[in-house]
Amino acid sequence: MTDGYVQQPGSSKDVRVDGKRVAGKMSFNPPGSGGSRPEMAERDLDFIPEVEGGREAQPAGHHLHDKYRTGTTVGKRTPLVDGNAKVTGQAWYGDDVRLANEIIGRIVRSPHHYAKVKSIDTSKAEALPGVLAVSTGADAPQRFGVLPVTKDEHAMAVEKVRHVGDLVACVAAIDEATAREAAALIEVEYEVLDAVHDPKKGLLDVDDPIHWRGQYHIGSTNVQKRVFQEFGDRSKLEQARATHHGKWKFMGVNHGFTEPHAVVAHWDPNGRLQLYTPQQVPHYAHRALATVLDVPMHQVNVIRTFVGGGFGGKSDPFPHEMCAAILARKAGRPVRITFDREEVFWVNRGRHPSHIEVQLFADDDARISGFEIDALIDGGGFASFGHVTSYYNGVLATAPYELGSFHYTGARVWTNKPASGAMRGHGAVNTRCAIEVGMDDLAEKLQVDPIDLRLANLLPPHSKTITGFRITSNGMRQALERVREGSDWDSKFRQLPLGKGIGIGCGFFISGSGLPIHWDPNKFPHATVHIQIDMDGGVTVHTGAADIGQGSTTAVAQVVAEVLALPLEMIHVRSHESDTSPVDLGSYSSRVTFMNANAAITAALDVREQLLDAASEILDVPAKLLILNDRRIYNKKDPAVGTSYLQALHKSQEDKGALIASGAYRTPPMGGVHKGAAAGLAPAYSFSAYVAEVEVDVDTGLIKCTDVWAAHDCGKALNPLAVEGQIIGSCHMGLGQVLSEQMVYGRTGHLQNPNLLDYKIPSVHEMPNVTPIIIESCDPEGPFGAKEAGEGPLLPILPAVVNAVYDAIGIRVNDLPLTPDKVWAAISKKMKREDIADAQDLPVPRIDFSELQAKIAKRSTEHNDRDGRRQRSEDTDPYINGVLFGFDPSIPPEDQDGDWKISVRPDSGQLESLGLAGSAWTKIEQRKMEDGK
Amino acid sequence: MVGEEHVSMIPIAPNNVWRAKVNGRAQEILAPSNAILLDVLRDKVGCLGVKRGCDMGTCGCCAVLIDGEPRLSCLTMANECVGSDIISVEGLSNGAHLAPIQQCFAECGGSQCGFCTPGFLISSQALLDKNSNPTDSEIATAIEGNLCRCTGYQQIIQSIQSAAAIHRGDESPAKPASDAHSDPHPSGPE
Ligand code: FES
Ligand code: FES
């Protein structure tokens, strides 16, 4: 046992015991330093897993990280650590960065959809007093783009403009009025070209494609990317007992974040660029800036400001960021560019407008014998994330159901619209809606309950999808059961009166993308976190995770606090600057909690070990007997024997000063070998099921969603408050897409509603009452079991609402958003067809269960046992999609059955029968033209 | 535009002295007579907590209290409020302590990205000043002009309800399980 440890001066109150002053002289009470609690808190056993002697139930089994749980913060409703900055108005967003001597930049944008830029005359602008810099595309000839395979953007037009609002030139002046004036003085001569607006026309050969990809160009079309995938045995589809055929149209959707883009660029006195921008992925911007400005990456410091909402819309490197840097370099002064709301719509990167056709098949046993999907997606003027989107539209439909076959054809085409890109639920949302509505229709045709149909066809935990995705934890079953119970489904479905309806929808999404697109995942990690603790005991955590409001900073702070058993206020996360944060891919594809928190845990464990070693030396107790708790380390067997955190820290610092540790995360090897196998591959997947209740006014077609029961499997809720916030927020955003939001392009191809008045985001009055239900499936590789909760929860709300509308009025409208005019048109069409005079007399769908209902109920009970055992790891045998169809679970079906196909190119016999998007495969790539192949 | 006569767009409004009280402090500022209040607050007074989300009255991020009434500063001429008492988000807190509404937004998930938060705080403070016992639908009416893209409003309504409880004096705010202190300067039990 050691001598008493002297506290930092001033850290405790003046306390007297028996007339003697004892404060500051007690051996370990109050322990450590920092924090606002005067006494050490007891271990919170409610938040320590049962297996570690606590009281936290573990229905989904134990986790690797259980032994590092200290009951400090994980699982507790934790306010965001940067919340106070936000509620006091001190959070600094893009336009809040004000540097001394700043000047204001403006961008000159194209008024044409598609045109050659013949000449630009900047002389009048340059002559205007107060103008300090003018720049055009000639100043920045280097291409960039978010994906290394499709770098097709320039800072400003080099040769052509590709959509209204495309960047042509930029100016910087002493104030905004002068900058606007100068922008208007720039004279551009255009030669207008034939624009493509309809994505279907993008499939055709044209004289002047929007981009030219040389030998990789597909014919001379505007097809940017095409995908073909065929898995399983499609020969059985003919014998299907029920089929569904859905032809869908989805309008483009904008992220609608409240903060318009803004950027401040400043070349510091040493000639380094300091760029302030609200970016989700500062690292991509960093790379692109270095390329375009032709400076080494280490001469650029990207400073991520607070981000006023991202949702995927702030993840591309943007041309206006380059413009600000170019102007600032020319003018020798800091340049600030802030967008109008209209400009936000010109850069867009929102959800792709799409034409999606799906066919679903169910056999005599109500098994899903096949999904056939054809997706034509309208990419707008640039590639952006389009390569990935083209895959996601298909491959993210391969779970949660076990499939007999899967066939996907997809094509993304360039059109002369603002570019589409990544938006919350990237690529998965539209297809998921079509598929889940199809499931509902299959259930109707099989005369079974749609929830039971789903329950009887789920892939179990620890399984492989038909395309080879590795599913680990899987809470789909619980999610379905919980929403069924919560919504009182069994007494409402097909029993509500006309105008009231209830519907179900499911979701499946990646938790982090398996492939870091700029490097080999075996050679550099996905995420790295550094921890540094100096004498004062405060813990500084460096991470590149970009907090865009989802609370990534809080999540990283939480896991470090949990491992080190320190109060949250002792953890300081530094994540704003690329100079200090390790390289990180930022906030997209729902990777942050999974990857950064894992990296942070690894780093914290290193620190923990150093602290325990030091404590063990001080106390002469073996490290494995020591327990960390709230700034104190003590002997498990004799809690009176202990030392304070600070004392152990100082001991471990004796020879090296500050404690420093680094942790990294890298995905395990996984996935198939076919072309495109990496798309959609993730270390974990989230699952969700929603039930929505709606009211439809049959006389006007107005839909009101009244209640939503939203169950989401996030593995483990590190912070239930934030998870619920994500679920409700996702509901809001998805509800916008299904009921009111659309980017409307008029007959001449102009975007008609680039503002928040005509682009209709649901207000508080349109919001239903959402009951968030958190499902914890405890992911074996997630940090403390956690998976994503940011994007997946958006998927199910769309089909749940569409299905509920059918339940209410017996009509399916396959054209989102379901605005009153469309719904009313469908109602009156049906009235005409069926000769109904009063809309109040519309028939309401009812159901009589067939013999299959009992059969699938039995199957789902059996599967329930199977899944429970697999979830708790009592059964760890391999399970490959196909078992339900009679295959050996351990051998891939293609090795068992000659008819089981895996193909990523259509063979010549198939070319005729491909759908709309599939027809892109009838074109020949330029490099294969000569040999006519 | 080629070859056309260019008409200058630089406004030539004369500068006036603009006088008003902002967050309790008298301001005397030289501003063009046609200046918009939002620009004056952000660029001249330095209230960067007042946000610009749309510039056309559709998002509510720019809301401030003018003589106790919530108003959209992007649609308000600075000249209209000469002599007024203006409160922005920076003026809500009580000295070093957070106002109940601020504390509750931070604790109950009322703020995610935070960009809409200043506007919501202003609208809700205006409501609570008049009615410390609002129903959910009264709250909805008070914040109907504010757009939030992150939270889906539900946790915002909860935040306002728990702030209302503090205003009524019946409860201390819903304490989250964790010990992170939302008020940076907690005033203690007294
Ligand atoms: S900026 Fe004033 S309402 Fe949007
Ligand atoms: S918190 Fe992001 S817009 Fe409301």
Short mmCIF file of C-alpha atoms in Angstrom, two decimals, chain A residues 149 228 304 357 452 507 708 759 818 899:
data_model
loop_
_atom_site.label_atom_id
_atom_site.label_comp_id
_atom_site.label_asym_id
_atom_site.label_seq_id
_atom_site.Cartn_x
_atom_site.Cartn_y
_atom_site.Cartn_z
CA VAL A 149 -12.23 5.85 -61.12
CA PHE A 228 -25.40 -6.84 -64.56
CA ARG A 304 -13.82 21.07 -40.84
CA GLU A 357 -38.87 -2.11 -62.36
CA ASP A 452 -45.45 -13.65 -41.36
CA GLY A 507 -34.75 -2.17 -44.24
CA VAL A 708 -45.02 5.04 -36.85
CA TYR A 759 -39.35 22.10 -52.26
CA LEU A 818 -47.57 10.43 -53.23
CA ASP A 899 -28.24 -24.70 -62.51
#
